[in-house]
Amino acid sequence: MENFIFQNPVKLIMGKGMIARLAKEIPSDKRIMITFGGGSVKKNGVYDQVKEALKNHFTVEFWGIEPNPAIETLRNAIALGKEEKVDYLLAVGGGSVIDGTKLISAGILYDGDAWDLVLAGRPATHTVPLATVLTLPATGSEMNNGAVISRRETKEKYPFYANYPIFSILDPEVTFTLPPHQVACGLADTFVHVMEQYMTTPGQSRIMDRWAEGILQILVEIAPKIRENQHDYQLMADFMLSATMALNGFIAMGVSQDWATHMIGHEITALHGLTHGHTLAIVLPATLQVLHEEKGDKLLQYGERVWGITSGTREERIDEAICHTEEFFRSLGLTTRLHEENIGQDTILEIERRFNERGAKYGENGNVTGAVARRILETAL
């Protein structure tokens, strides 16, 4: 196990009716800007619950943070926050709204263009306090300090880090009316978050391995049941908490991490607008195939513990584990090949160019270069 320092300050507030606690959790003297996405919160009752809870607080609203939040939109939110002298932020939505609001929290207190903060490549620590009401489980952004910010005009997408949310409210009932495709992408995103921290080097930590495998097993168990009945409170609670636990640092303690799949997926989203979780379902099986030799021991462990694969030669068991992974994504209703989304060689070459331009070396061994990314994407064709 590697040395590590772990701290997660987010207060997690989970359960039915917990949105009402906003009134107690946010001090009454705060000037709050509430950030939203496209308007689904007005259809599922979340908006009314938030407004009722904060009826005695000063609030201003900002709408329109899109999937893969764009700096072009966030600049407008930052300007509004400065104009209204906002000193508290509440993100109401999924990972994109929360991600975007993390940049807003830093941008309000920054004199220059907030894109500078993204390109700086270091955490922004001077921020406005932020809380969240999660409506779409997927990214884990409600309990971590990370975000991903896009720039439409140049089709770029980069990680960004700020301070953690003060608290996050998770009410599983708000997920009942989510579009099934969004739920499928959320399940895929959660699964791959775990894999990025787990599918690396064996023997680093028994407890991290078992925690990670536990989340993967839960996702495999509940996914088909959620596809049948999205209104089951216990199922959606398990999904919601799995997504949070997948990327709040709990399964990353003392172990190496990969993230090559994510970095490749980000480029597909930036170039084609494909939903983030969907890109991961396409890229991960191909990543495992291309890197199967160096990940072989962990793939055997994963195949046995998550999929029950105990017979066959080493290569047969590895192949079967990868096949089960791709079949899981397809069972969610997601495509797993680039050609199914009309993405071809031009995109592959552009992603290779971008990786080479940045001198990219991703993966736990730092060996996923532009050339390797190209091999992965060609395997995913």
Short mmCIF file of C-alpha atoms in Angstrom, two decimals:
data_model
loop_
_atom_site.label_atom_id
_atom_site.label_comp_id
_atom_site.label_asym_id
_atom_site.label_seq_id
_atom_site.Cartn_x
_atom_site.Cartn_y
_atom_site.Cartn_z
CA MET A 1 0.00 0.00 0.00
CA GLU A 2 1.24 3.48 -0.92
CA ASN A 3 1.42 6.34 1.58
CA PHE A 4 -1.68 8.54 1.59
CA ILE A 5 -3.50 11.33 3.39
CA PHE A 6 -7.27 11.07 3.35
CA GLN A 7 -9.84 13.71 4.23
CA ASN A 8 -13.38 14.17 3.00
CA PRO A 9 -15.24 17.01 4.71
CA VAL A 10 -18.58 16.67 2.89
CA LYS A 11 -21.64 16.23 5.11
CA LEU A 12 -23.85 13.66 3.38
CA ILE A 13 -27.60 14.07 4.00
CA MET A 14 -29.52 11.18 2.51
CA GLY A 15 -33.13 10.13 2.34
CA LYS A 16 -36.71 10.98 1.50
CA GLY A 17 -37.74 14.55 2.27
CA MET A 18 -34.24 15.69 3.19
CA ILE A 19 -34.29 18.66 0.80
CA ALA A 20 -36.25 20.48 3.51
CA ARG A 21 -33.07 20.53 5.60
CA LEU A 22 -31.65 23.26 3.36
CA ALA A 23 -33.29 25.80 5.66
CA LYS A 24 -31.24 24.55 8.60
CA GLU A 25 -27.98 23.81 6.80
CA ILE A 26 -27.48 27.19 5.07
CA PRO A 27 -27.12 30.23 7.37
CA SER A 28 -30.03 32.65 7.02
CA ASP A 29 -27.81 35.66 6.31
CA LYS A 30 -26.23 34.17 3.17
CA ARG A 31 -26.83 35.55 -0.32
CA ILE A 32 -27.40 32.34 -2.27
CA MET A 33 -27.15 31.71 -5.97
CA ILE A 34 -28.95 28.51 -6.96
CA THR A 35 -27.66 26.90 -10.15
CA PHE A 36 -29.73 24.63 -12.36
CA GLY A 37 -29.57 22.71 -15.62
CA GLY A 38 -32.28 22.63 -18.23
CA GLY A 39 -35.46 22.61 -16.19
CA SER A 40 -36.28 19.00 -15.29
CA VAL A 41 -36.28 20.00 -11.60
CA LYS A 42 -39.50 21.91 -12.23
CA LYS A 43 -41.18 18.74 -13.51
CA ASN A 44 -40.09 16.37 -10.72
CA GLY A 45 -40.88 18.68 -7.80
CA VAL A 46 -37.30 19.35 -6.74
CA TYR A 47 -37.48 23.04 -7.62
CA ASP A 48 -40.56 23.58 -5.45
CA GLN A 49 -38.94 21.74 -2.54
CA VAL A 50 -35.79 23.85 -2.78
CA LYS A 51 -37.67 27.13 -3.03
CA GLU A 52 -39.92 26.23 -0.11
CA ALA A 53 -36.94 25.32 2.06
CA LEU A 54 -35.19 28.60 1.22
CA LYS A 55 -38.23 30.90 1.27
CA ASN A 56 -36.72 32.95 4.09
CA HIS A 57 -33.28 33.22 2.45
CA PHE A 58 -32.07 35.63 -0.22
CA THR A 59 -31.80 33.68 -3.46
CA VAL A 60 -30.98 34.38 -7.10
CA GLU A 61 -31.26 31.72 -9.78
CA PHE A 62 -29.01 30.82 -12.69
CA TRP A 63 -30.36 28.39 -15.28
CA GLY A 64 -28.89 26.59 -18.24
CA ILE A 65 -25.74 24.76 -17.12
CA GLU A 66 -25.55 22.15 -19.83
CA PRO A 67 -24.24 18.56 -19.86
CA ASN A 68 -20.46 18.88 -20.02
CA PRO A 69 -20.60 22.40 -18.55
CA ALA A 70 -19.11 24.99 -20.87
CA ILE A 71 -16.96 27.93 -19.83
CA GLU A 72 -19.05 30.11 -22.16
CA THR A 73 -22.10 29.48 -19.95
CA LEU A 74 -20.26 29.58 -16.65
CA ARG A 75 -18.82 33.03 -17.38
CA ASN A 76 -22.40 34.37 -17.35
CA ALA A 77 -23.09 32.70 -14.01
CA ILE A 78 -19.90 34.15 -12.55
CA ALA A 79 -20.88 37.63 -13.73
CA LEU A 80 -24.30 37.27 -12.10
CA GLY A 81 -22.74 36.03 -8.88
CA LYS A 82 -20.42 39.03 -8.72
CA GLU A 83 -23.25 41.44 -9.54
CA GLU A 84 -25.49 40.03 -6.80
CA LYS A 85 -22.63 39.81 -4.26
CA VAL A 86 -23.32 36.11 -3.82
CA ASP A 87 -21.55 34.46 -0.87
CA TYR A 88 -23.08 30.95 -1.03
CA LEU A 89 -23.81 28.59 -3.91
CA LEU A 90 -26.32 25.77 -4.15
CA ALA A 91 -26.03 23.42 -7.13
CA VAL A 92 -29.29 21.61 -7.87
CA GLY A 93 -28.81 18.95 -10.52
CA GLY A 94 -26.51 16.20 -11.69
CA GLY A 95 -22.76 16.08 -12.01
CA SER A 96 -22.58 18.68 -14.75
CA VAL A 97 -24.42 21.32 -12.72
CA ILE A 98 -22.27 20.55 -9.68
CA ASP A 99 -19.06 20.54 -11.75
CA GLY A 100 -19.92 23.87 -13.31
CA THR A 101 -20.80 25.36 -9.95
CA LYS A 102 -17.39 24.37 -8.60
CA LEU A 103 -15.80 26.61 -11.22
CA ILE A 104 -18.34 29.34 -10.47
CA SER A 105 -17.34 29.13 -6.79
CA ALA A 106 -13.77 29.97 -7.73
CA GLY A 107 -14.59 32.36 -10.55
CA ILE A 108 -16.69 34.71 -8.40
CA LEU A 109 -13.59 35.47 -6.32
CA TYR A 110 -11.20 35.66 -9.30
CA ASP A 111 -10.48 38.85 -11.21
CA GLY A 112 -9.54 37.25 -14.54
CA ASP A 113 -11.20 34.81 -16.93
CA ALA A 114 -12.23 31.61 -15.15
CA TRP A 115 -10.80 29.52 -18.00
CA ASP A 116 -7.39 30.51 -16.62
CA LEU A 117 -8.27 28.57 -13.46
CA VAL A 118 -9.01 25.47 -15.53
CA LEU A 119 -5.79 25.70 -17.50
CA ALA A 120 -3.71 26.37 -14.38
CA GLY A 121 -3.86 22.67 -13.54
CA ARG A 122 -3.88 23.20 -9.78
CA PRO A 123 -6.73 23.22 -7.24
CA ALA A 124 -8.53 26.52 -6.67
CA THR A 125 -8.66 27.06 -2.91
CA HIS A 126 -10.17 30.58 -2.76
CA THR A 127 -13.84 29.80 -3.34
CA VAL A 128 -17.39 30.68 -2.33
CA PRO A 129 -18.98 27.97 -0.10
CA LEU A 130 -20.92 25.41 -2.12
CA ALA A 131 -23.64 22.86 -1.30
CA THR A 132 -25.52 20.49 -3.59
CA VAL A 133 -28.86 18.79 -4.10
CA LEU A 134 -28.14 15.79 -6.32
CA THR A 135 -30.72 14.77 -8.93
CA LEU A 136 -28.72 12.38 -11.14
CA PRO A 137 -26.30 9.82 -9.65
CA ALA A 138 -23.20 9.32 -11.78
CA THR A 139 -20.15 11.48 -11.27
CA GLY A 140 -19.70 11.50 -7.50
CA SER A 141 -19.17 15.27 -7.79
CA GLU A 142 -21.43 15.76 -4.78
CA MET A 143 -18.74 14.32 -2.49
CA ASN A 144 -15.44 15.17 -4.17
CA ASN A 145 -13.51 18.27 -5.20
CA GLY A 146 -13.22 17.45 -8.90
CA ALA A 147 -14.96 18.73 -11.99
CA VAL A 148 -14.61 18.61 -15.76
CA ILE A 149 -15.08 21.81 -17.74
CA SER A 150 -15.51 22.18 -21.50
CA ARG A 151 -14.85 24.96 -23.98
CA ARG A 152 -17.19 24.79 -26.95
CA GLU A 153 -15.29 27.07 -29.29
CA THR A 154 -12.17 24.89 -29.24
CA LYS A 155 -13.84 21.53 -28.40
CA GLU A 156 -11.64 21.07 -25.33
CA LYS A 157 -12.49 19.38 -22.04
CA TYR A 158 -10.23 19.42 -18.97
CA PRO A 159 -10.31 18.38 -15.30
CA PHE A 160 -10.62 21.12 -12.68
CA TYR A 161 -10.34 20.96 -8.89
CA ALA A 162 -11.73 23.29 -6.25
CA ASN A 163 -12.94 22.94 -2.66
CA TYR A 164 -15.34 20.21 -1.55
CA PRO A 165 -19.04 20.93 -1.11
CA ILE A 166 -20.01 21.81 2.46
CA PHE A 167 -22.88 19.32 2.32
CA SER A 168 -24.85 17.33 -0.24
CA ILE A 169 -28.46 16.18 -0.11
CA LEU A 170 -29.37 12.89 -1.78
CA ASP A 171 -33.07 11.99 -1.99
CA PRO A 172 -33.53 8.78 -4.03
CA GLU A 173 -37.10 9.75 -4.91
CA VAL A 174 -35.87 12.48 -7.24
CA THR A 175 -34.35 9.80 -9.50
CA PHE A 176 -37.67 8.08 -10.21
CA THR A 177 -38.46 10.25 -13.26
CA LEU A 178 -34.99 10.35 -14.83
CA PRO A 179 -34.82 9.30 -18.51
CA PRO A 180 -33.70 5.65 -18.71
CA HIS A 181 -30.74 6.58 -20.93
CA GLN A 182 -29.44 8.97 -18.27
CA VAL A 183 -29.77 6.25 -15.64
CA ALA A 184 -27.91 3.81 -17.91
CA CYS A 185 -25.10 6.32 -18.44
CA GLY A 186 -24.99 6.97 -14.69
CA LEU A 187 -24.63 3.26 -13.96
CA ALA A 188 -21.85 2.97 -16.55
CA ASP A 189 -20.09 6.06 -15.19
CA THR A 190 -20.21 4.67 -11.65
CA PHE A 191 -18.91 1.27 -12.78
CA VAL A 192 -15.97 2.79 -14.64
CA HIS A 193 -15.12 5.15 -11.78
CA VAL A 194 -14.59 2.08 -9.64
CA MET A 195 -12.62 0.30 -12.35
CA GLU A 196 -10.25 3.25 -12.80
CA GLN A 197 -9.18 2.88 -9.17
CA TYR A 198 -9.38 -0.92 -8.97
CA MET A 199 -8.18 -2.35 -12.29
CA THR A 200 -4.52 -1.53 -11.80
CA THR A 201 -1.93 -3.39 -9.71
CA PRO A 202 -2.89 -6.41 -7.59
CA GLY A 203 -1.95 -6.84 -3.95
CA GLN A 204 -1.89 -3.17 -2.94
CA SER A 205 -4.74 -3.27 -0.44
CA ARG A 206 -7.13 -6.05 0.46
CA ILE A 207 -9.65 -3.61 1.89
CA MET A 208 -9.66 -1.32 -1.15
CA ASP A 209 -10.05 -4.33 -3.45
CA ARG A 210 -12.99 -5.71 -1.48
CA TRP A 211 -14.69 -2.31 -1.20
CA ALA A 212 -14.32 -1.76 -4.95
CA GLU A 213 -15.51 -5.27 -5.80
CA GLY A 214 -18.47 -4.78 -3.48
CA ILE A 215 -19.62 -1.70 -5.38
CA LEU A 216 -19.14 -3.47 -8.73
CA GLN A 217 -21.16 -6.46 -7.52
CA ILE A 218 -23.96 -4.18 -6.32
CA LEU A 219 -24.11 -2.42 -9.69
CA VAL A 220 -24.24 -5.74 -11.56
CA GLU A 221 -27.04 -6.89 -9.22
CA ILE A 222 -29.23 -3.80 -9.26
CA ALA A 223 -28.82 -2.64 -12.88
CA PRO A 224 -31.30 -5.09 -14.45
CA LYS A 225 -33.75 -4.51 -11.60
CA ILE A 226 -33.55 -0.75 -12.10
CA ARG A 227 -34.20 -1.26 -15.82
CA GLU A 228 -37.42 -3.07 -14.82
CA ASN A 229 -38.53 -0.71 -12.05
CA GLN A 230 -36.96 2.71 -11.67
CA HIS A 231 -39.44 3.62 -8.92
CA ASP A 232 -38.05 1.20 -6.34
CA TYR A 233 -36.75 3.38 -3.50
CA GLN A 234 -34.24 0.84 -2.17
CA LEU A 235 -32.76 0.15 -5.61
CA MET A 236 -32.35 3.84 -6.39
CA ALA A 237 -30.91 4.49 -2.94
CA ASP A 238 -28.30 1.80 -3.55
CA PHE A 239 -27.55 3.29 -6.98
CA MET A 240 -27.27 6.81 -5.58
CA LEU A 241 -24.94 5.81 -2.76
CA SER A 242 -22.87 3.58 -5.05
CA ALA A 243 -22.23 6.53 -7.36
CA THR A 244 -21.18 8.69 -4.41
CA MET A 245 -18.92 6.03 -2.89
CA ALA A 246 -17.32 5.29 -6.26
CA LEU A 247 -15.58 8.65 -6.43
CA ASN A 248 -15.37 10.22 -2.99
CA GLY A 249 -11.88 8.92 -2.28
CA PHE A 250 -12.93 5.97 -0.13
CA ILE A 251 -11.73 3.25 -2.53
CA ALA A 252 -8.62 5.14 -3.65
CA MET A 253 -6.68 5.09 -0.38
CA GLY A 254 -3.12 3.86 -0.90
CA VAL A 255 -3.66 2.35 -4.35
CA SER A 256 -2.52 3.32 -7.84
CA GLN A 257 -5.09 4.66 -10.28
CA ASP A 258 -5.55 4.54 -14.05
CA TRP A 259 -7.96 7.16 -15.59
CA ALA A 260 -6.82 6.56 -19.18
CA THR A 261 -10.35 5.49 -20.14
CA HIS A 262 -11.71 8.75 -18.78
CA MET A 263 -9.18 10.92 -20.58
CA ILE A 264 -9.94 9.22 -23.88
CA GLY A 265 -13.68 9.43 -23.19
CA HIS A 266 -13.44 13.15 -22.47
CA GLU A 267 -12.05 13.71 -25.95
CA ILE A 268 -14.91 11.78 -27.58
CA THR A 269 -17.39 13.91 -25.66
CA ALA A 270 -15.57 17.12 -26.57
CA LEU A 271 -15.52 16.22 -30.27
CA HIS A 272 -18.95 14.58 -30.65
CA GLY A 273 -21.06 15.50 -27.62
CA LEU A 274 -21.64 11.87 -26.65
CA THR A 275 -22.73 11.51 -23.02
CA HIS A 276 -19.74 10.98 -20.73
CA GLY A 277 -20.88 7.67 -19.22
CA HIS A 278 -21.65 6.34 -22.69
CA THR A 279 -18.11 7.11 -23.91
CA LEU A 280 -16.71 5.10 -21.00
CA ALA A 281 -18.82 2.08 -21.96
CA ILE A 282 -17.20 2.22 -25.40
CA VAL A 283 -13.63 2.85 -24.27
CA LEU A 284 -13.21 0.63 -21.17
CA PRO A 285 -13.55 -2.82 -22.79
CA ALA A 286 -11.07 -1.80 -25.49
CA THR A 287 -8.68 -0.41 -22.86
CA LEU A 288 -8.79 -3.71 -21.00
CA GLN A 289 -8.19 -5.61 -24.24
CA VAL A 290 -5.17 -3.54 -25.30
CA LEU A 291 -3.64 -3.54 -21.79
CA HIS A 292 -4.67 -7.08 -20.87
CA GLU A 293 -1.11 -8.32 -20.37
CA GLU A 294 -0.08 -5.73 -17.78
CA LYS A 295 -3.52 -5.84 -16.14
CA GLY A 296 -3.79 -9.62 -16.45
CA ASP A 297 -3.46 -10.57 -12.77
CA LYS A 298 -6.05 -8.01 -11.72
CA LEU A 299 -8.35 -9.06 -14.57
CA LEU A 300 -8.23 -12.64 -13.28
CA GLN A 301 -9.13 -11.45 -9.77
CA TYR A 302 -11.92 -9.24 -11.13
CA GLY A 303 -13.28 -12.05 -13.28
CA GLU A 304 -13.41 -14.46 -10.37
CA ARG A 305 -14.75 -12.12 -7.69
CA VAL A 306 -17.21 -10.03 -9.72
CA TRP A 307 -18.28 -12.42 -12.49
CA GLY A 308 -17.58 -15.84 -10.94
CA ILE A 309 -15.13 -16.91 -13.65
CA THR A 310 -13.03 -19.74 -12.22
CA SER A 311 -12.34 -22.16 -15.08
CA GLY A 312 -10.39 -22.04 -18.33
CA THR A 313 -6.88 -21.00 -19.25
CA ARG A 314 -5.48 -17.68 -18.10
CA GLU A 315 -6.18 -16.06 -21.48
CA GLU A 316 -9.68 -17.55 -21.67
CA ARG A 317 -10.57 -16.20 -18.22
CA ILE A 318 -9.21 -12.75 -19.06
CA ASP A 319 -11.13 -12.67 -22.34
CA GLU A 320 -14.30 -13.79 -20.58
CA ALA A 321 -13.95 -11.06 -17.93
CA ILE A 322 -13.62 -8.41 -20.65
CA CYS A 323 -16.59 -9.88 -22.54
CA HIS A 324 -18.74 -9.81 -19.39
CA THR A 325 -17.82 -6.16 -18.90
CA GLU A 326 -18.89 -5.20 -22.41
CA GLU A 327 -22.05 -7.29 -22.13
CA PHE A 328 -22.92 -5.47 -18.89
CA PHE A 329 -22.79 -2.12 -20.68
CA ARG A 330 -24.88 -3.47 -23.55
CA SER A 331 -27.43 -4.79 -21.04
CA LEU A 332 -27.90 -1.16 -19.98
CA GLY A 333 -28.98 -0.34 -23.52
CA LEU A 334 -25.69 1.36 -24.43
CA THR A 335 -23.66 0.85 -27.57
CA THR A 336 -20.06 -0.24 -27.01
CA ARG A 337 -18.46 0.39 -30.39
CA LEU A 338 -17.45 3.64 -32.05
CA HIS A 339 -18.95 2.73 -35.43
CA GLU A 340 -22.36 2.38 -33.77
CA GLU A 341 -22.16 6.11 -33.03
CA ASN A 342 -20.77 6.96 -36.48
CA ILE A 343 -17.37 7.79 -35.03
CA GLY A 344 -14.45 6.77 -37.20
CA GLN A 345 -10.78 7.08 -38.03
CA ASP A 346 -10.72 10.88 -38.27
CA THR A 347 -11.69 11.16 -34.61
CA ILE A 348 -9.13 8.54 -33.61
CA LEU A 349 -6.35 10.44 -35.34
CA GLU A 350 -7.44 13.74 -33.78
CA ILE A 351 -7.41 12.24 -30.29
CA GLU A 352 -3.96 10.77 -30.94
CA ARG A 353 -2.80 14.22 -32.09
CA ARG A 354 -4.18 15.88 -28.96
CA PHE A 355 -2.53 13.34 -26.68
CA ASN A 356 0.80 13.76 -28.47
CA GLU A 357 0.51 17.55 -28.37
CA ARG A 358 0.09 17.40 -24.58
CA GLY A 359 2.74 14.75 -24.11
CA ALA A 360 0.06 12.63 -22.46
CA LYS A 361 1.08 9.58 -20.44
CA TYR A 362 -1.96 8.19 -18.67
CA GLY A 363 -2.64 4.95 -16.82
CA GLU A 364 -1.16 3.59 -13.60
CA ASN A 365 2.11 2.95 -15.41
CA GLY A 366 2.10 6.17 -17.41
CA ASN A 367 2.20 4.25 -20.68
CA VAL A 368 -1.05 5.30 -22.34
CA THR A 369 0.42 7.70 -24.88
CA GLY A 370 -1.16 8.99 -28.05
CA ALA A 371 -0.11 5.84 -29.89
CA VAL A 372 -1.66 3.57 -27.25
CA ALA A 373 -4.84 5.67 -27.19
CA ARG A 374 -5.05 5.14 -30.94
CA ARG A 375 -4.74 1.35 -30.47
CA ILE A 376 -7.49 1.44 -27.85
CA LEU A 377 -9.83 3.45 -30.07
CA GLU A 378 -9.14 1.25 -33.10
CA THR A 379 -9.96 -1.78 -30.93
CA ALA A 380 -13.24 -0.02 -30.00
CA LEU A 381 -14.22 0.60 -33.64
#
